[in-house]
mmCIF file of C-alpha atoms in Angstrom:
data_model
loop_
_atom_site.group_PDB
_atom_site.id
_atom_site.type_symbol
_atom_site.label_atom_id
_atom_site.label_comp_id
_atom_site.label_asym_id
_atom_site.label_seq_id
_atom_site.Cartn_x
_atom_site.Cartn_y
_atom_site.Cartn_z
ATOM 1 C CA UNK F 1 -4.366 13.767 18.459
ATOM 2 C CA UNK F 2 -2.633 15.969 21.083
ATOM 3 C CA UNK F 3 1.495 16.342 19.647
ATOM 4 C CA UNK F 4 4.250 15.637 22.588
ATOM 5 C CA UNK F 5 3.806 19.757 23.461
ATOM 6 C CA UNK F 6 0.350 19.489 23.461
ATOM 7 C CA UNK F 7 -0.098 20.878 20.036
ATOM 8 C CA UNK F 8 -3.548 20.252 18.372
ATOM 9 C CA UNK F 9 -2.430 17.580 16.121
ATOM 10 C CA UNK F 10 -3.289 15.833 12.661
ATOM 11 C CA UNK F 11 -1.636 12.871 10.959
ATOM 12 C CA UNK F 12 -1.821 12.514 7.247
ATOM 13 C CA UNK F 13 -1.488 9.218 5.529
ATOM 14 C CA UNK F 14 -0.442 8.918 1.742
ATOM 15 C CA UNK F 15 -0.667 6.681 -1.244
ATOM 16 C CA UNK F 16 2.725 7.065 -1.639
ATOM 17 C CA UNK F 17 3.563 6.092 1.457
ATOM 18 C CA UNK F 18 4.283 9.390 3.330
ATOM 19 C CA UNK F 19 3.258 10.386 6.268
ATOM 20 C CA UNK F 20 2.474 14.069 6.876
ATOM 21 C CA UNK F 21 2.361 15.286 10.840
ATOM 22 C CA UNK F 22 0.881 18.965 11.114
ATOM 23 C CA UNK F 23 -0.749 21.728 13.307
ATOM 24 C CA UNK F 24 -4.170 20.902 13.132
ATOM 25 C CA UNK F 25 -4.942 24.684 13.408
ATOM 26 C CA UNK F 26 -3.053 26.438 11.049
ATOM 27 C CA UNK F 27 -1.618 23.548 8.827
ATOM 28 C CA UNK F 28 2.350 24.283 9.616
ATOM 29 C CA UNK F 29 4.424 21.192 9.822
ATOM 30 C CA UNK F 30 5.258 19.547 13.173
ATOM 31 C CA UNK F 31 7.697 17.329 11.613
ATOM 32 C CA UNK F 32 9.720 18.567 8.929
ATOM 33 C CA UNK F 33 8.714 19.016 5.495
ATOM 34 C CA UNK F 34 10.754 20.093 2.731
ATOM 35 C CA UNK F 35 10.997 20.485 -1.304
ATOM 36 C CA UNK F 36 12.923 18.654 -2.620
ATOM 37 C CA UNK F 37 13.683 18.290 -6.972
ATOM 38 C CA UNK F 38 11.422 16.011 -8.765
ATOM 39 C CA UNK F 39 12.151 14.435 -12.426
ATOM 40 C CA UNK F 40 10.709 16.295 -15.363
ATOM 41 C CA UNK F 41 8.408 15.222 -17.697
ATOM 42 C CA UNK F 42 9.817 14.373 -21.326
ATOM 43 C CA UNK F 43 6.684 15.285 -23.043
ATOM 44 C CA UNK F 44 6.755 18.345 -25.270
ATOM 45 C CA UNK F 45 5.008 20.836 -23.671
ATOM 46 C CA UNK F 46 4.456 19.207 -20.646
ATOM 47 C CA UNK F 47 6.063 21.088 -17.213
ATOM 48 C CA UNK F 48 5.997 19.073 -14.145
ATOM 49 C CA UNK F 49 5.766 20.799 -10.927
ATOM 50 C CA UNK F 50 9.918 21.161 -10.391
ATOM 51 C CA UNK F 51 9.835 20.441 -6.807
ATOM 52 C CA UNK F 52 7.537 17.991 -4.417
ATOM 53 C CA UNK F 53 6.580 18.347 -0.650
ATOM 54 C CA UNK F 54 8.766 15.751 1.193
ATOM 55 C CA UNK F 55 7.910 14.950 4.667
ATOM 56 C CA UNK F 56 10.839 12.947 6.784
ATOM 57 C CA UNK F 57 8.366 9.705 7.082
ATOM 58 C CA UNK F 58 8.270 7.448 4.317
ATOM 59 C CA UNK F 59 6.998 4.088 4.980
ATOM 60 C CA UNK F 60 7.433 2.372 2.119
ATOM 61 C CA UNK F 61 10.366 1.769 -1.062
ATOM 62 C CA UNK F 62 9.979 4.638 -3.224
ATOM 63 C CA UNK F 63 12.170 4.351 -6.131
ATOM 64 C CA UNK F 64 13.190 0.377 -8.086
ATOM 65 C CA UNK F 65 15.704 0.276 -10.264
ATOM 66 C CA UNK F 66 16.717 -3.195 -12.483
ATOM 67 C CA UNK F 67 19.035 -4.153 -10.046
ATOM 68 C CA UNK F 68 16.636 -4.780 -8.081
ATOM 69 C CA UNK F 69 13.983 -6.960 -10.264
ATOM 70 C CA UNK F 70 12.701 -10.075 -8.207
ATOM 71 C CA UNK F 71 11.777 -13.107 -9.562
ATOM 72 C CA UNK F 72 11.192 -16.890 -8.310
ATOM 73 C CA UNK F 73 13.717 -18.041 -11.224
ATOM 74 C CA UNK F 74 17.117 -16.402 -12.707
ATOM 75 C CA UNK F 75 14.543 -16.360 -16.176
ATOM 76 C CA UNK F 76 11.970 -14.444 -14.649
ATOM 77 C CA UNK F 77 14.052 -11.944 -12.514
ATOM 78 C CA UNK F 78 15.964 -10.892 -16.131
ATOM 79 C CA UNK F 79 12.698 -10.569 -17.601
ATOM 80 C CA UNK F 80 11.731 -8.466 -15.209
ATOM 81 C CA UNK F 81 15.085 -6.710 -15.079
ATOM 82 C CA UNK F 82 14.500 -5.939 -18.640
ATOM 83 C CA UNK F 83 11.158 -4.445 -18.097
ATOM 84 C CA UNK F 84 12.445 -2.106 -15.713
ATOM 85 C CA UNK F 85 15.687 -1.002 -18.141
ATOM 86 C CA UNK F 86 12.830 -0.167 -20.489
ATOM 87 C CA UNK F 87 10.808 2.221 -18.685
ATOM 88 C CA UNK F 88 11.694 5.509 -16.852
ATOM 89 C CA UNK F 89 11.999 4.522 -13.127
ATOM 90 C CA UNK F 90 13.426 7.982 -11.475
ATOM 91 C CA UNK F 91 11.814 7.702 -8.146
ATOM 92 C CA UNK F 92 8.623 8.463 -6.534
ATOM 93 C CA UNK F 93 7.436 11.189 -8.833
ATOM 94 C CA UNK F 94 8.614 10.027 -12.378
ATOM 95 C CA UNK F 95 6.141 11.139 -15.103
ATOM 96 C CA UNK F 96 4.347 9.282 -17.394
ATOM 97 C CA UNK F 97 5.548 8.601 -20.695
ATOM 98 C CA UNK F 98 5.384 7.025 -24.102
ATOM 99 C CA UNK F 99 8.509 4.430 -23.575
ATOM 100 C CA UNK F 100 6.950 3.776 -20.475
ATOM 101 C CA UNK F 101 7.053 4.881 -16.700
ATOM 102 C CA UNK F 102 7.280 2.904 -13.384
ATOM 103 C CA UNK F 103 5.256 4.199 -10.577
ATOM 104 C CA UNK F 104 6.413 2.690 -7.121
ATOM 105 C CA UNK F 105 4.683 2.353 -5.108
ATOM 106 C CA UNK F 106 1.636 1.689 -7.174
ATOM 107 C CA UNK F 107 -2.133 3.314 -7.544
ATOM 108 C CA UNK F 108 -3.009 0.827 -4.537
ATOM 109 C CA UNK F 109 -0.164 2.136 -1.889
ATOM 110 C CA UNK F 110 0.959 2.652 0.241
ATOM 111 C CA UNK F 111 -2.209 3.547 2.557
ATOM 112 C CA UNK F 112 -4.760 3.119 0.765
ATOM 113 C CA UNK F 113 -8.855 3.730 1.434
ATOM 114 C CA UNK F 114 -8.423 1.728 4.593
ATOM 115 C CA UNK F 115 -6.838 4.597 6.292
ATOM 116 C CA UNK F 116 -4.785 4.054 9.701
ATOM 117 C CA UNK F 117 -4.932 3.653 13.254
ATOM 118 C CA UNK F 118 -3.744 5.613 16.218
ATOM 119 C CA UNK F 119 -2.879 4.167 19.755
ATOM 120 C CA UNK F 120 -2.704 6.839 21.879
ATOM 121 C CA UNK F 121 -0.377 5.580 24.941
ATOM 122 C CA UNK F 122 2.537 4.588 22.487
ATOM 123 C CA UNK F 123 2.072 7.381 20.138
ATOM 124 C CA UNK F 124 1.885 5.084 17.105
ATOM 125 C CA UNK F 125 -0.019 5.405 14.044
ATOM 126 C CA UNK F 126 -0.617 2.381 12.320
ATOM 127 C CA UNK F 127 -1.293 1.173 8.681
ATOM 128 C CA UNK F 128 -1.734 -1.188 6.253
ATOM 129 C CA UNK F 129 0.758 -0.784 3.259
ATOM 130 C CA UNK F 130 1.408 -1.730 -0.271
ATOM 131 C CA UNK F 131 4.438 -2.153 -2.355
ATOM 132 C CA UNK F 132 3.612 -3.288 -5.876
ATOM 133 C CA UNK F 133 5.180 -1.469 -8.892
ATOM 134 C CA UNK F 134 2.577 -0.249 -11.797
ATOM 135 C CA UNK F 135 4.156 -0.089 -15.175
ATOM 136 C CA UNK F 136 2.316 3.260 -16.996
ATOM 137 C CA UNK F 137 2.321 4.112 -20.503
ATOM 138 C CA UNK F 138 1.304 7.220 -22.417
ATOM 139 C CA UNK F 139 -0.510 6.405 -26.110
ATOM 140 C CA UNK F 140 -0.720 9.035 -28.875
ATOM 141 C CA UNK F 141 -4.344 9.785 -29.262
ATOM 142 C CA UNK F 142 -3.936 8.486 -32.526
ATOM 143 C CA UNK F 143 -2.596 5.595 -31.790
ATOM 144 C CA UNK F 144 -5.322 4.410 -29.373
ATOM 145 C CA UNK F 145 -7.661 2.452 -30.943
ATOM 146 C CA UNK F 146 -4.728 0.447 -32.636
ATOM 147 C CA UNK F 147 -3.386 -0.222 -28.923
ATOM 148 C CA UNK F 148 -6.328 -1.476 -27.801
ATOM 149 C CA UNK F 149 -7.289 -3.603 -30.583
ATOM 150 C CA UNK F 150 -3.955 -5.463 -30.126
ATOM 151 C CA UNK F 151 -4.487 -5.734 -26.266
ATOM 152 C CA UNK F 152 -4.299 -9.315 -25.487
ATOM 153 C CA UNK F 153 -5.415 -9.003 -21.454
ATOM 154 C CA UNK F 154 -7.922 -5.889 -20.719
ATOM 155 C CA UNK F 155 -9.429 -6.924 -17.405
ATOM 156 C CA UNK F 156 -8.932 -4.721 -14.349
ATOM 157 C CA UNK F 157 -6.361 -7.003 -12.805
ATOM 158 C CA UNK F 158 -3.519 -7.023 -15.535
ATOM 159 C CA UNK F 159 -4.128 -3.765 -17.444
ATOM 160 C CA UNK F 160 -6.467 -1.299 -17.935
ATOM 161 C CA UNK F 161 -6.490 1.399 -20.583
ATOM 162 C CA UNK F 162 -7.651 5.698 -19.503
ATOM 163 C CA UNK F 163 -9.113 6.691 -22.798
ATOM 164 C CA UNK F 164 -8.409 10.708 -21.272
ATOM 165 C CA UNK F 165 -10.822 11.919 -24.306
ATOM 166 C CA UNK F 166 -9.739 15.169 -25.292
ATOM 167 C CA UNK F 167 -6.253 15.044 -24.711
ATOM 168 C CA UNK F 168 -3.133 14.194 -26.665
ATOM 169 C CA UNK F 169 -2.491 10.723 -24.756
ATOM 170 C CA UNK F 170 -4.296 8.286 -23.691
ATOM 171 C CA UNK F 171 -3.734 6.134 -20.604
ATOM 172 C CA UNK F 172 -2.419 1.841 -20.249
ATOM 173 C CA UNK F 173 -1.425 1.074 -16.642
ATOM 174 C CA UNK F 174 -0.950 -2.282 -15.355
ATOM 175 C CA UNK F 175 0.901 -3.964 -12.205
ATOM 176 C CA UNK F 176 4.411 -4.085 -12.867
ATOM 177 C CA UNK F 177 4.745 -8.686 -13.748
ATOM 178 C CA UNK F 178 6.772 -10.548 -15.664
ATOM 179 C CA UNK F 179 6.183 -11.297 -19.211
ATOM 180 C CA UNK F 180 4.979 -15.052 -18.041
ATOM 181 C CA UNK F 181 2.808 -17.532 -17.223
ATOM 182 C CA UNK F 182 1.061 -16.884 -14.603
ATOM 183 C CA UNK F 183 1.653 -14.141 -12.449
ATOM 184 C CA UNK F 184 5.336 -13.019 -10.780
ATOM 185 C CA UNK F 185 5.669 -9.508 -9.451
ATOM 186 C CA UNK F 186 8.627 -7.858 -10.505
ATOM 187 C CA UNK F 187 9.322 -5.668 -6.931
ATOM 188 C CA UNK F 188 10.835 -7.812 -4.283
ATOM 189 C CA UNK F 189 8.861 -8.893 -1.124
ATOM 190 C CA UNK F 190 7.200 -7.780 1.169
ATOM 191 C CA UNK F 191 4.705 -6.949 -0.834
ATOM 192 C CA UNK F 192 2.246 -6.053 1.871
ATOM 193 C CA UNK F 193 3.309 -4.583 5.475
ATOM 194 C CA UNK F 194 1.747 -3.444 8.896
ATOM 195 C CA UNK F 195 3.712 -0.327 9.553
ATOM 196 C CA UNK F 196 4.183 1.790 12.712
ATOM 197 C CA UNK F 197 5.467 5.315 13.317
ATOM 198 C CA UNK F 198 5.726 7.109 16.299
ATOM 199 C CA UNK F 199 4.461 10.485 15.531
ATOM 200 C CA UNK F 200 6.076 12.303 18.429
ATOM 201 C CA UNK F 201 9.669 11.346 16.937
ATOM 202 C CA UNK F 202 8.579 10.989 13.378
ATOM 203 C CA UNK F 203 10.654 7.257 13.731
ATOM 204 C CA UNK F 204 9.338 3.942 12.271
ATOM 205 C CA UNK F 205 8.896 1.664 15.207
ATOM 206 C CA UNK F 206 8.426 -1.320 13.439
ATOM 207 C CA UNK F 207 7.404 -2.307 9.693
ATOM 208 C CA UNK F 208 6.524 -6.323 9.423
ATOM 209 C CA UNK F 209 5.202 -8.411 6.458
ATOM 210 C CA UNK F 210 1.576 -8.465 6.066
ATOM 211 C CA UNK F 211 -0.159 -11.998 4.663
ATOM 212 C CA UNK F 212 1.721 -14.113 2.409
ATOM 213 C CA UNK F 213 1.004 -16.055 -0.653
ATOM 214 C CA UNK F 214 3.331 -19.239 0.202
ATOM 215 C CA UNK F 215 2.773 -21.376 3.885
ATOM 216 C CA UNK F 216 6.028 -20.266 6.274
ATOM 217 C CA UNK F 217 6.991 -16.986 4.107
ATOM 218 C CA UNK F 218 6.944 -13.979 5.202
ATOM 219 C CA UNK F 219 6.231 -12.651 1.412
ATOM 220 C CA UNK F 220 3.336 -10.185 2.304
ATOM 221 C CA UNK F 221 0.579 -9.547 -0.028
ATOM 222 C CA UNK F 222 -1.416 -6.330 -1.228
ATOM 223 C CA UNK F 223 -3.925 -5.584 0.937
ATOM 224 C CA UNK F 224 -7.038 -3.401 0.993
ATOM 225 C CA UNK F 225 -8.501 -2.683 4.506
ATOM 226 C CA UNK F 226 -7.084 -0.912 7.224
ATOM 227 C CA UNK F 227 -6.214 -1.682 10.967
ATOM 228 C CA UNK F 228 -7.483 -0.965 14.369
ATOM 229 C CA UNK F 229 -5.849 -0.984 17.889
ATOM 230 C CA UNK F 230 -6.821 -1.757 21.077
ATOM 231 C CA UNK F 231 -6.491 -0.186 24.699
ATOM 232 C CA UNK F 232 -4.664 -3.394 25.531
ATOM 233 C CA UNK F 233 -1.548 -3.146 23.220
ATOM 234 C CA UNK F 234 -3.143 -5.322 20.133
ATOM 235 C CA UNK F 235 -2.992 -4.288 16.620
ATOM 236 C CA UNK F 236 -5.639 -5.869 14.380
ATOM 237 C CA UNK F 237 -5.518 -6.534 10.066
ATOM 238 C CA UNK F 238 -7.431 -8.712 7.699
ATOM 239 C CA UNK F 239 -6.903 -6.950 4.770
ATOM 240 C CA UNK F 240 -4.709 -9.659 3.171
ATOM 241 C CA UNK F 241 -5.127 -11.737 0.187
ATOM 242 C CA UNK F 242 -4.784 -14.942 2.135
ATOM 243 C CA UNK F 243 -8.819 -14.462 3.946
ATOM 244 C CA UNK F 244 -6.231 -14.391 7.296
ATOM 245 C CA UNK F 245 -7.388 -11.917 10.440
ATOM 246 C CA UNK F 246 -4.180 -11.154 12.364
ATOM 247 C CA UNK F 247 -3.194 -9.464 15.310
ATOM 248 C CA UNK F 248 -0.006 -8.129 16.086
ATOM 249 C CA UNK F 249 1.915 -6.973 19.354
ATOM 250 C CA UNK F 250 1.618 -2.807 19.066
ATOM 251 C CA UNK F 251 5.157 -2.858 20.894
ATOM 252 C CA UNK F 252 6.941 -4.788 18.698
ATOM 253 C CA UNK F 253 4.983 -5.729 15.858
ATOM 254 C CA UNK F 254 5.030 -9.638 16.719
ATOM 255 C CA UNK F 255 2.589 -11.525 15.118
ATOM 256 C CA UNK F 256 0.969 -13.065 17.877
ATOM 257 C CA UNK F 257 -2.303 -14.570 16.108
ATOM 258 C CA UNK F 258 -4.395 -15.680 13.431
ATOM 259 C CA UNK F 259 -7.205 -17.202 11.532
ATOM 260 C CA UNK F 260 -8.809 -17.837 8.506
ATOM 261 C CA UNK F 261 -11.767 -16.569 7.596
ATOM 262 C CA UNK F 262 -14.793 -17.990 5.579
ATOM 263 C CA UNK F 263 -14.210 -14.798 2.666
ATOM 264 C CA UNK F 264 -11.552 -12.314 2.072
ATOM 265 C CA UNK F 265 -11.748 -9.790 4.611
ATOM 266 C CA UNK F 266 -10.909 -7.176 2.829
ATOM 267 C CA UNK F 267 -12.339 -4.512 5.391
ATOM 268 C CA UNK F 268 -11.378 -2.426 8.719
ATOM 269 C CA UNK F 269 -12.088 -4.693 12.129
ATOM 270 C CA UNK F 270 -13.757 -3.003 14.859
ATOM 271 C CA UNK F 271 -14.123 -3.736 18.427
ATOM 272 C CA UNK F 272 -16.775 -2.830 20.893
ATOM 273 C CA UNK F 273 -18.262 -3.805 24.263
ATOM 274 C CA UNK F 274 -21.563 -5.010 25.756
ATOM 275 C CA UNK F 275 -22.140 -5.290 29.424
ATOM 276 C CA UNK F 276 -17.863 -5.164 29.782
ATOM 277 C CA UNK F 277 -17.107 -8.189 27.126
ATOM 278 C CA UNK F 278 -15.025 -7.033 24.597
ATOM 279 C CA UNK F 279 -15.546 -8.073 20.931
ATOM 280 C CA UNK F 280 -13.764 -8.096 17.689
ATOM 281 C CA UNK F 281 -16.037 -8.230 14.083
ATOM 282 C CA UNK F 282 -15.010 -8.099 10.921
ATOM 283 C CA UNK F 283 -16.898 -8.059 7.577
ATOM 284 C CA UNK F 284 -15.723 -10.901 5.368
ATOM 285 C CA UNK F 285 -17.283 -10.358 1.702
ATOM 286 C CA UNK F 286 -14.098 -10.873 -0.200
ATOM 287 C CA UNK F 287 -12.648 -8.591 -2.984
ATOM 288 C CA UNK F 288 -13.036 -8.840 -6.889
ATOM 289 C CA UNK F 289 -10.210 -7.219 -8.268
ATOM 290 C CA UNK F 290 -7.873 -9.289 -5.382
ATOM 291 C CA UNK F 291 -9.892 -12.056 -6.771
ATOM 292 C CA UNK F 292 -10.058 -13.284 -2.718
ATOM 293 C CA UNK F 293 -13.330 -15.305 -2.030
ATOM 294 C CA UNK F 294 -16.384 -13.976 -1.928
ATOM 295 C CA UNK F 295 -18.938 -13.941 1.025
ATOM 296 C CA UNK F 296 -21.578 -12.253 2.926
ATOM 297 C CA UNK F 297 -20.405 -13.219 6.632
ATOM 298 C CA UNK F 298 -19.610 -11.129 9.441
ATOM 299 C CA UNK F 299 -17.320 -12.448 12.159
ATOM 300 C CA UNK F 300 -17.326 -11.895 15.477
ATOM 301 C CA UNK F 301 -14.447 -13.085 18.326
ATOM 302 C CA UNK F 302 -14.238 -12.412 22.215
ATOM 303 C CA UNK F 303 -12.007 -14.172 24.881
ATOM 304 C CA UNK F 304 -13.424 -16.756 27.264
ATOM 305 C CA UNK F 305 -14.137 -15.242 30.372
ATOM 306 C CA UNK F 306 -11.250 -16.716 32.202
ATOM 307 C CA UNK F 307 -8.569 -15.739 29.543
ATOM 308 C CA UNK F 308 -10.377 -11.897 29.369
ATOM 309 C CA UNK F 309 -10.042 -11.985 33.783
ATOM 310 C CA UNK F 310 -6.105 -12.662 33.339
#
């Protein structure tokens, strides 16, 4: 994109939740970027890189401490309370360790594959974002086996295990719940937002819930997928675990629509035009790991004529 002096432009979305804004030429920053001190590893031998590239757009919570455990119940919030007290949780770039480290936001987001959107007349870029806490945990090589063999969940939704052969430590890393039945994230909600930052002033615009998992909440849920925006001030999403297609008001971020699709549409919309209708598609297949429903459709909305006209 062209920057507000007319500065070949690029903007950089991150897993972490940062946004970078720089020269497209020559890579310097057009928004401010500076180092700032990161935590150190407390594994012998191990140096962490002492400082991290901070950029001043951050779209998402980047440190939890046990203060601020959620929970549905006063029971589960301790629990998860006590999980957090247990583990290093130092901010955005705490290492790994053998107590245990949390990582937040997670290995899913922030932006993840689903990338952002840009709408040119307002400036914005626009994403899809995550905030859900991983819990990671470094095991002694020697120790491995043993850890695994007392696993009681190994599936790719509550845990998963980096066997890292030929190093010290192996890897366990698993979403951040509470030790309970069922499943209760331990970060408070949202736990899924569509974000917007204009990238002229480096200032959020708006940042709204994205999905839910309870009718009438505004809880947001993770999402995988991206958005797209339209000439005519929309903002689209169906990235959610609720199988909802959304669009929001690019001005405000207003939810202004919705419905449910057949699968999880877990996927970027796109829009295109034939013979001056404009159309909106998505994919719906569903997701595995989100465990959404599964499909093979592909859906496709337009206006009626009279509504398009107006």
């Amino acid at each position: 994109f062209m920057w507000r002096d007319g500065t070949p432009a690029i903007a950089i979305t991150t897993k972490i939740g940062r946004v970078f804004v720089l020269n497209r030429l020559t890579g310097a920053p057009l928004l401010p970027v500076e180092e700032r001190a990161a935590p150190k590893s407390d594994i012998p031998g191990e140096d962490a890189a002492p400082t991290q590239p901070t950029p001043t757009i951050s779209m998402v919570p980047e440190k939890l401490t046990a203060e601020e455990a959620w929970g549905p119940t006063p029971e589960v919030k301790q629990a998860c309370a006590d999980r957090i007290k247990g583990a290093r949780s130092e901010g955005i770039f705490t290492p790994p360790s053998v107590k245990g480290s949390i990582v937040f936001p997670g290995n899913i987001g922030g932006v993840n594959w689903g990338s952002a959107a840009y709408d040119p007349q307002r400036h914005l870029l626009l994403m899809d974002l995550n905030r859900l806490a991983m819990f990671v945990r470094l095991i002694p090589r020697e120790k491995y086996d043993e850890d695994v063999a007392a696993a009681t969940s190994n599936d790719r939704l509550h845990g998963e295990y980096g066997r890292q052969t030929g190093a010290p430590f192996a890897l366990f890393r698993t979403p951040l719940l509470a030790p309970v039945e069922g499943i209760s994230i331990c970060n408070p909600p949202p736990w899924g937002t569509l974000g917007a930052v204009d990238l002229f002033t480096g200032k959020i615009a708006w940042n709204v819930p994205l999905g839910t998992f309870v009718a009438g909440m505004n809880t947001g849920t993770p999402n995988l997928g991206g958005p797209i925006a339209t000439a005519g001030g929309l903002v689209f999403s169906a990235a959610t675990m609720d199988n909802d297609i959304r669009a929001f008001d690019a001005d405000t971020g207003k939810e202004i629509w919705k419905y449910e699709l057949p699968a999880g549409g877990q996927a970027t919309p796109m829009t295109y035009a034939v013979n001056g209708k404009q159309y909106l598609v998505i994919a719906a297949g569903g997701h595995g790991k989100l465990g959404t429903k599964q499909g093979d459709y592909v859906v496709a909305f337009t206006l009626p004529a009279a509504a398009a006209a107006n």
